[in-house]
Coordinates of C-alpha atoms in Angstrom, one line a residue:
X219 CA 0.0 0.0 0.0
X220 CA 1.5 3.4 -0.7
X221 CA 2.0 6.3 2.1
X222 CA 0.6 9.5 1.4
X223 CA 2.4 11.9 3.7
X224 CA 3.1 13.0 7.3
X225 CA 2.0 16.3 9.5
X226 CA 2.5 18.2 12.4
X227 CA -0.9 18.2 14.7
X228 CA -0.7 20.1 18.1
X229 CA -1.5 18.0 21.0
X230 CA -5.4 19.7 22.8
X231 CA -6.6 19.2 25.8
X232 CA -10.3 19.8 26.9
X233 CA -14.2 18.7 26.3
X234 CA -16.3 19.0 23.6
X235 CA -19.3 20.9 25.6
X236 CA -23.3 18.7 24.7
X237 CA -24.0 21.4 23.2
X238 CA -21.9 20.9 19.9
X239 CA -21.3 17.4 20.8
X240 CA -24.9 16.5 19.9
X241 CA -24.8 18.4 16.8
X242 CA -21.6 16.9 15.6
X243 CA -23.2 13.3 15.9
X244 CA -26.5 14.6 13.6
X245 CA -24.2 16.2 11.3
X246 CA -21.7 13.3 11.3
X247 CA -24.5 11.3 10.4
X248 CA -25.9 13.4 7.8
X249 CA -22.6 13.4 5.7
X250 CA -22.2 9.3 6.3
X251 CA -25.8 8.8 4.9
X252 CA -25.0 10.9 2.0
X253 CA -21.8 9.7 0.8
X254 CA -23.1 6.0 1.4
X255 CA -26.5 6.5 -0.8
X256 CA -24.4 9.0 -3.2
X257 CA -21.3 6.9 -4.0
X258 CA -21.0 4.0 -1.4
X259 CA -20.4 2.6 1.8
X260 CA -16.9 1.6 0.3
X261 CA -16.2 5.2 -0.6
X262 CA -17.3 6.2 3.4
X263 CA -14.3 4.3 4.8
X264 CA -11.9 5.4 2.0
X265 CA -13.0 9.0 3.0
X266 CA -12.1 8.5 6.5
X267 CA -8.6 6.9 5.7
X268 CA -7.6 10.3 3.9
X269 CA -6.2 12.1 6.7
X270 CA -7.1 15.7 5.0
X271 CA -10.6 14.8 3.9
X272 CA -10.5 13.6 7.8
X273 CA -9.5 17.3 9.0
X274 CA -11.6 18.8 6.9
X275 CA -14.9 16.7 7.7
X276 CA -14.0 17.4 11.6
X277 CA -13.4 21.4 11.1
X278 CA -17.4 21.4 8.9
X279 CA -18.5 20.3 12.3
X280 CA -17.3 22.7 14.7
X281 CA -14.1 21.5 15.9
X282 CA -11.2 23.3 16.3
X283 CA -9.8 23.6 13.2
X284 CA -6.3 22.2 13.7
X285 CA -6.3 20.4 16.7
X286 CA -5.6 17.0 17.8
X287 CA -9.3 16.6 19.4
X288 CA -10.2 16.8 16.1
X289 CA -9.9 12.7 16.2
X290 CA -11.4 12.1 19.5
X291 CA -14.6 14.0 18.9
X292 CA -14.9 13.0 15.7
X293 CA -15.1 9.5 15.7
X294 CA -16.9 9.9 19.0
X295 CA -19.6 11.2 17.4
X296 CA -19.6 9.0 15.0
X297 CA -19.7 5.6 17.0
X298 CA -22.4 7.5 18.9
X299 CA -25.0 8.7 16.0
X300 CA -23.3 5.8 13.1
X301 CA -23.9 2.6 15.5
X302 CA -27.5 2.7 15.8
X303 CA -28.1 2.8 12.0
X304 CA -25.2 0.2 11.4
X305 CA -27.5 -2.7 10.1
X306 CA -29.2 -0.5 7.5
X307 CA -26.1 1.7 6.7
X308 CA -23.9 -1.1 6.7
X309 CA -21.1 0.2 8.3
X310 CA -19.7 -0.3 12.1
X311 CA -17.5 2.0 14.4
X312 CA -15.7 0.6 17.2
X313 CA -13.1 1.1 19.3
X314 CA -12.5 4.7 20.4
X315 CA -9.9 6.3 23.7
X316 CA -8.4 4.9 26.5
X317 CA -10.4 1.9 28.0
X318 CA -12.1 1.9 25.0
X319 CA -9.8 1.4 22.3
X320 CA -9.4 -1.8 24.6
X321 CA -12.8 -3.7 23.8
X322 CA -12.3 -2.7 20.2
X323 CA -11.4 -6.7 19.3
X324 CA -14.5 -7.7 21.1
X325 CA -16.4 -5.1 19.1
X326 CA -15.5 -6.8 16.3
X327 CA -15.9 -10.5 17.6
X328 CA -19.5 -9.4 17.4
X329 CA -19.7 -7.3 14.1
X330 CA -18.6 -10.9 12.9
X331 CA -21.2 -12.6 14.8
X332 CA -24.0 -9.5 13.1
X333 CA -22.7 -9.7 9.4
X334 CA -20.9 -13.3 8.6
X335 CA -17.8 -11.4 8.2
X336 CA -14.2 -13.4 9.8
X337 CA -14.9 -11.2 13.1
X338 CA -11.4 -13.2 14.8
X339 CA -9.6 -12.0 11.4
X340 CA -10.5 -8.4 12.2
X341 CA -10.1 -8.4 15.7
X342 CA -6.5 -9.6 14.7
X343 CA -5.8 -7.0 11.7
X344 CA -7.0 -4.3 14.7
X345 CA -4.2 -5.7 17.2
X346 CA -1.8 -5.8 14.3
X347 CA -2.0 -2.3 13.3
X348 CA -1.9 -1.2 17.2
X349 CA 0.8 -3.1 17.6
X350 CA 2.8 -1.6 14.6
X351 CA 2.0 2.0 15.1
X352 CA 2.8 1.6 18.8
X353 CA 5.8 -0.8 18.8
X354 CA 7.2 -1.1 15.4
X355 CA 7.2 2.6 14.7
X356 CA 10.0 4.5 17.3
X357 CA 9.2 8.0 17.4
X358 CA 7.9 8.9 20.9
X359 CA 4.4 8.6 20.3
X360 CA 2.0 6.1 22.7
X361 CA -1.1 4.9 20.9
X362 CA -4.1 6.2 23.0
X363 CA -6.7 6.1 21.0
X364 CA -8.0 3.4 18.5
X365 CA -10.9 3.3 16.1
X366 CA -11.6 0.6 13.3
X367 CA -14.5 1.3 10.9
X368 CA -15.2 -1.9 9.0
X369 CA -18.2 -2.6 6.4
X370 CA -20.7 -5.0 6.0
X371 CA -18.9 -6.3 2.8
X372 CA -15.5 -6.6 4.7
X373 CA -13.6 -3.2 4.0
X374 CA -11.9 -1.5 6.6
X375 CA -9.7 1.3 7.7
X376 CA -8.1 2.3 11.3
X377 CA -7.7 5.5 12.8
X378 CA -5.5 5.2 16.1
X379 CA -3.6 8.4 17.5
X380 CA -0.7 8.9 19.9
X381 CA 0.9 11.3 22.1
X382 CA 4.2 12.3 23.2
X383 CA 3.8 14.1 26.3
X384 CA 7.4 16.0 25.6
X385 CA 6.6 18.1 23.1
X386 CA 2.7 18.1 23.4
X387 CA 2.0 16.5 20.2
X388 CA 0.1 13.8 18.5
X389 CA 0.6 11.8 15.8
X390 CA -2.4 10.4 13.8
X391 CA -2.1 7.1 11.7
X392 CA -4.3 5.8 9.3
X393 CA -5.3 2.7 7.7
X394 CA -6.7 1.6 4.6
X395 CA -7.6 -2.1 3.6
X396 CA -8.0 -1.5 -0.4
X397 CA -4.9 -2.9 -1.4
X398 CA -3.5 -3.6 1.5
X399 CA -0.5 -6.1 0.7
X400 CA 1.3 -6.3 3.7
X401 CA 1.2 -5.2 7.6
X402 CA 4.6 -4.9 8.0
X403 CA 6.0 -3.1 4.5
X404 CA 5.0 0.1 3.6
X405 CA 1.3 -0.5 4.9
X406 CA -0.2 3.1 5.8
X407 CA -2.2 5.5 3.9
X408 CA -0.8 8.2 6.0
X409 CA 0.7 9.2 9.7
X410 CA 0.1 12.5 10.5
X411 CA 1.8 14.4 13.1
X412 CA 5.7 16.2 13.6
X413 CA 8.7 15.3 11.5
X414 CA 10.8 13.9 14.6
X415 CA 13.6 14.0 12.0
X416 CA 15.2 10.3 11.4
X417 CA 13.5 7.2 13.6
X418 CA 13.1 3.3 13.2
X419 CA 10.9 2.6 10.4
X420 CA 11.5 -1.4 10.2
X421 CA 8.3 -1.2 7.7
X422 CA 9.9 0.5 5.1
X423 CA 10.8 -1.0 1.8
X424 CA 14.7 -0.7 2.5
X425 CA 14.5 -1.8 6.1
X426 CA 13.4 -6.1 4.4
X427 CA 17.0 -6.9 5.8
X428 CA 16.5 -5.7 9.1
X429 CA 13.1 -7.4 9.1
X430 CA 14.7 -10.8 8.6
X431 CA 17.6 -10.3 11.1
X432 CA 14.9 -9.7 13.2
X433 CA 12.6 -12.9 12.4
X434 CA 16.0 -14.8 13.3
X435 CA 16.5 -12.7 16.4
X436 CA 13.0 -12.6 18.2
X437 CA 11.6 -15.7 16.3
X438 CA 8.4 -13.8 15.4
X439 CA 7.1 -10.8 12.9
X440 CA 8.6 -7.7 14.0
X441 CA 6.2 -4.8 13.3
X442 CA 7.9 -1.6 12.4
X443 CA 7.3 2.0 10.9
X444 CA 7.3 4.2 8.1
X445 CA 9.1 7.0 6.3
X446 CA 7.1 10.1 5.6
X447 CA 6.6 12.0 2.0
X448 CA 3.6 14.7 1.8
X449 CA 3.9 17.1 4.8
X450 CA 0.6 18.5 5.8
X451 CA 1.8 21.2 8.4
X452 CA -1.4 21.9 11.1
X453 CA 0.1 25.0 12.9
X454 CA -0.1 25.7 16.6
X455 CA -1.5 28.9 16.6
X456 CA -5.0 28.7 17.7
X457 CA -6.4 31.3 15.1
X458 CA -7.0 31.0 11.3
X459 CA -4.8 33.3 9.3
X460 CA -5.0 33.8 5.9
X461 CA -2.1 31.8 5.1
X462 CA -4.1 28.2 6.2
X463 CA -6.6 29.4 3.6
X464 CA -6.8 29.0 -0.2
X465 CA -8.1 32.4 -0.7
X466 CA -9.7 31.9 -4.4
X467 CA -11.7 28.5 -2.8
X468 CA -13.6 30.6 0.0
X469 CA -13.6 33.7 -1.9
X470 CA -15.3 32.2 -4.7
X471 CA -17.8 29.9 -2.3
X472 CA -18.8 33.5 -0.5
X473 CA -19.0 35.1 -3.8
X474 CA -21.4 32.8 -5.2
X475 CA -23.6 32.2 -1.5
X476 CA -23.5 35.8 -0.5
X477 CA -23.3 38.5 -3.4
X478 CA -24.2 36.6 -7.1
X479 CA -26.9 34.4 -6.7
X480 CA -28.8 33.9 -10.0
X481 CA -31.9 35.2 -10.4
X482 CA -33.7 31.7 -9.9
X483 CA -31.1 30.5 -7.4
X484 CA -33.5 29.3 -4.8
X485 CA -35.5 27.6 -7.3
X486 CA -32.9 26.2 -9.0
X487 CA -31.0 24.7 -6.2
X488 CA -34.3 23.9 -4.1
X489 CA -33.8 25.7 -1.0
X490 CA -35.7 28.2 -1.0
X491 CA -36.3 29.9 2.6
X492 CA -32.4 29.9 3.0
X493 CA -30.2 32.3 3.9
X494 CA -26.8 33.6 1.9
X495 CA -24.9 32.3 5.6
X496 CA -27.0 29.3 6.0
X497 CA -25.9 28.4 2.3
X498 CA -22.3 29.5 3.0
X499 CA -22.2 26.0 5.2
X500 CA -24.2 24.2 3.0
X501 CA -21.7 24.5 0.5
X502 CA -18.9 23.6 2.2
X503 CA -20.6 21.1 4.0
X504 CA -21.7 19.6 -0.1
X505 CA -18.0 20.1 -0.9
X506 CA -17.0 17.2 1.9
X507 CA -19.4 15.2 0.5
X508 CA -18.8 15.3 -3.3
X509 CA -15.8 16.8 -3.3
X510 CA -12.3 15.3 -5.0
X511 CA -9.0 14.8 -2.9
X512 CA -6.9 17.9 -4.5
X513 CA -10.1 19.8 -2.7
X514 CA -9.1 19.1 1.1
X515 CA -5.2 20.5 1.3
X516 CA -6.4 23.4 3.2
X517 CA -8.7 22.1 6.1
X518 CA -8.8 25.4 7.5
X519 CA -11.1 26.7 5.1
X520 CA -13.8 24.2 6.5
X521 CA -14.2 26.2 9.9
X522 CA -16.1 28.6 7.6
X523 CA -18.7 26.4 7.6
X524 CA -19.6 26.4 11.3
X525 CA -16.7 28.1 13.3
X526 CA -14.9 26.9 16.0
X527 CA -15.6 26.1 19.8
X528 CA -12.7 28.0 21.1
X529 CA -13.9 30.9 18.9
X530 CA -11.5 30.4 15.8
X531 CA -12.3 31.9 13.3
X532 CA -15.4 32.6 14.9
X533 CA -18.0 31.2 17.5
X534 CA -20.3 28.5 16.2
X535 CA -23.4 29.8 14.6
X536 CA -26.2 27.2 16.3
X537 CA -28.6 28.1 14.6
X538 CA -27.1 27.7 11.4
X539 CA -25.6 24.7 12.5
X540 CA -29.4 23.8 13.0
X541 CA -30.3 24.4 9.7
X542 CA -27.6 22.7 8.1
X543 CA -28.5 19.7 10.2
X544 CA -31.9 19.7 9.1
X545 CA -31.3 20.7 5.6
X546 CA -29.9 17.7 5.1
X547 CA -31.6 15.5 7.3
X548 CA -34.4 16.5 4.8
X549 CA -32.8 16.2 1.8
X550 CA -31.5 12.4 2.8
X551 CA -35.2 11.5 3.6
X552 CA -36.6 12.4 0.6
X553 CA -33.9 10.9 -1.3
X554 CA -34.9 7.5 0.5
X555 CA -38.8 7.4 -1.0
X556 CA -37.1 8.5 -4.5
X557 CA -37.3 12.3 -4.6
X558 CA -34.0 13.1 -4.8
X559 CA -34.1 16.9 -5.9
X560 CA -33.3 18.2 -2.9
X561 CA -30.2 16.2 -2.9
X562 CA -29.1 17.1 -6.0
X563 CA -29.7 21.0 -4.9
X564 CA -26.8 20.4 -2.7
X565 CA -24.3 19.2 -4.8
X566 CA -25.4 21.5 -7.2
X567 CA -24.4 24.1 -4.7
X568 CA -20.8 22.7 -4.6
X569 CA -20.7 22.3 -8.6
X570 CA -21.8 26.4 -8.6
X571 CA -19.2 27.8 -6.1
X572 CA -16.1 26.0 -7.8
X573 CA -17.3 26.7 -11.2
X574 CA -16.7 30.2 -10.0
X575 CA -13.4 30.2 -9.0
X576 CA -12.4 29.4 -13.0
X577 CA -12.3 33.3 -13.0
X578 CA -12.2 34.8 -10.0
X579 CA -9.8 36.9 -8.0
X580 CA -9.7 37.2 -4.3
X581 CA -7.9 40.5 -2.6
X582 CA -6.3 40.1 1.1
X583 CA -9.0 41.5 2.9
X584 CA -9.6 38.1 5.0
X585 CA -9.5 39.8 8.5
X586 CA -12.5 42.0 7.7
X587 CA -14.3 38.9 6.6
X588 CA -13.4 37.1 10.4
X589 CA -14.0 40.1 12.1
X590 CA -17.5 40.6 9.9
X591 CA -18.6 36.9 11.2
X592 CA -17.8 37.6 14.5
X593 CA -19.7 41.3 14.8
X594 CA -22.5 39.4 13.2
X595 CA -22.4 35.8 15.4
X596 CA -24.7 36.8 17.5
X597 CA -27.3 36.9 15.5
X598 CA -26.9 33.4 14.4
X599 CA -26.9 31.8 17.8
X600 CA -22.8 32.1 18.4
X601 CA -21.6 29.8 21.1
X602 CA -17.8 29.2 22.4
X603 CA -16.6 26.7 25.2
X604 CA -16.5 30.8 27.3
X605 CA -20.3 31.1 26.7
X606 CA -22.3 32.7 24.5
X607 CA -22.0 35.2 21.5
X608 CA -22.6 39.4 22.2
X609 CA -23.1 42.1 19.7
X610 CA -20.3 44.2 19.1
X611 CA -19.9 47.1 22.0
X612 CA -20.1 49.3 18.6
X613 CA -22.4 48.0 16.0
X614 CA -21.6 50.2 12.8
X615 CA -23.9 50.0 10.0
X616 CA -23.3 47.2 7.5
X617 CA -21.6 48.9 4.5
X618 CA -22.8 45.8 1.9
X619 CA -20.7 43.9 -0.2
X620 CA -17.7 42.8 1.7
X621 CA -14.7 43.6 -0.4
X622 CA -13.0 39.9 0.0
X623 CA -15.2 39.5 -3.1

């Protein structure tokens, strides 16, 4: 299986208040029961095994942007809203953090026992790729968290994630079983956390010789590690800057939301009765669904969707959130008894925003556009971990178009 790249992840503590913890399962959901009617359930677990589509689906719902809690919360939410629909959607989540990650074998024991799939094969492959990203790879980081999201038809991937307490990072590793050829060479679709420089990577192509010194040594299959190519960098500053951003991506996505909609927009995409920042999410929330790989290298730009709950770029807008949730909810429904126009209104709303970006130009104005969602948060329900959003001490009149666009 080929590696896709390595990055840095900063290492956060802290809980995910019930608040956005209940609307990151419905939304979680949502997007799961879209991509598996729209494409799927095969194309759900290769989703999650791309480590920037992964960022990007967690900063859509509400996490901070660039964090390691990111994976926690994620996949929390997931087991939690994903589980109860596993039969029909045909896809089950288990495992998860500390104690947890422990009963993930068992999990599995009983997805075999549900499904007729080899439940004491999986249960293995899960303490395999534990034991290789936690053993066989020496560079500081202890597994803490482990999640393995398997199918109905056998398809699997792992997410597990480690810490090293003396830098206060994490390291994310993923896991894909399309192709998978071996568990010891070259077997990861990506680890993502800090380039620690040179360390043991006994599962890399070059390192076959080691391997078999090894065999002869300890008598058994030493697992081992990997060498790292793409470098996705996830800063440690806490605030989205324009540098995170692709500028011509979310300047063309507000363009077309906010300031050009065609003249039969609502009509055209089906959703009428929303609003130009209810539809700002919408798309970005269509573009993790539909969207290609090439379209995730700048996770950041996701937060736009439905802020962050440390206030970065802006406190989450509940009751947009809302009406994303149900918007979609909706849309998923209807699809089920065969209407599917609704569903096709959203990934038309995708389609439209990156058509637009064929010709447009963005200018640098990107802190008036954070500072514009945060005079206006309060009006949208704006909620941090501090409490809730106020209007601006000052509120000066609205002077239109924003000049981002």
């Amino acid at each position: 299986m080929k590696r896709s790249g390595s990055a840095d992840l900063p290492l956060h503590n802290g809980h995910v208040p019930l608040w956005l913890s209940e609307r990151m399962a419905k939304l979680g959901l949502a997007i799961v029961e879209t991509i598996a009617m729209e494409f799927s359930t095969e194309e759900v677990i290769s989703k999650l095994a791309d480590p920037f589509w992964f960022q990007s689906f967690g900063a859509v719902m509400g996490m901070d942007w660039h964090s390691s809690g990111i994976t926690t919360s994620v996949l929390g939410a997931l087991k939690k809203s994903v589980n109860p629909h596993s039969k029909e959607l045909g896809i089950y989540i288990c495992g998860g953090k500390g104690k947890h990650s422990m009963k993930t074998p068992d999990e599995l024991l009983f997805v075999g026992e549900r499904t007729g799939l080899n439940g004491t094969e999986l249960a293995g492959f899960s303490k395999l790729t534990a034991k290789v990203d936690n053993t066989a790879i020496q560079d500081g980081f202890q597994l803490y968290q482990h999640n393995f999201i398997v199918t109905d038809k056998g398809g699997w991937c792992v997410i597990q994630q480690g810490m090293n307490n003396s830098n206060g990072m994490a390291r994310r590793y993923h896991w894909h079983s399309k192709d998978l050829q071996s568990f010891i060479n070259e077997p990861h679709t990506f680890i993502y956390g800090r380039n620690q420089g040179k360390i043991l990577n006994l599962t890399a192509n070059n390192a076959s010789l080691a391997r078999e010194k090894s065999l002869l040594i300890a008598n058994e299959n030493p697992d081992k590690v990997l060498k790292e190519v793409n470098h996705l960098v996830m800063p440690n500053h806490h605030d989205v800057r324009m540098k995170d951003v692709n500028m011509k991506r979310l300047g063309a996505m507000l363009w077309v939301t906010h300031e050009n909609q065609p003249q039969d927009f609502e009509s055209l995409l089906m959703l009428k009765g929303m609003g130009p920042r209810a539809l700002q999410s919408l798309a970005l929330v269509s573009e993790v669904v539909y969207g290609t790989p090439t379209r995730f290298e700048d996770p950041a730009r996701f937060s736009f969707a439905h802020g962050g709950k440390d206030g970065h770029p802006f406190p989450v807008p509940v009751k947009v959130f809302d009406e994303t949730i149900n918007t979609l909810q909706t849309a998923i429904n209807r699809a089920k008894i065969g209407n599917s126009d609704k569903i096709h209104a959203i990934k038309k709303l995708s389609e439209i925003s990156i058509g637009a970006e064929k010709n447009f130009t963005p200018n640098e104005n990107f802190d008036a556009l954070i500072q514009k969602e945060r005079d206006e948060s309060y009006k949208y329900g704006g909620r941090t971990i501090f409490g809730k959003a106020q209007p601006p001490k000052k509120d000066k009149p609205s002077s239109g178009q924003l000049s981002l666009f």
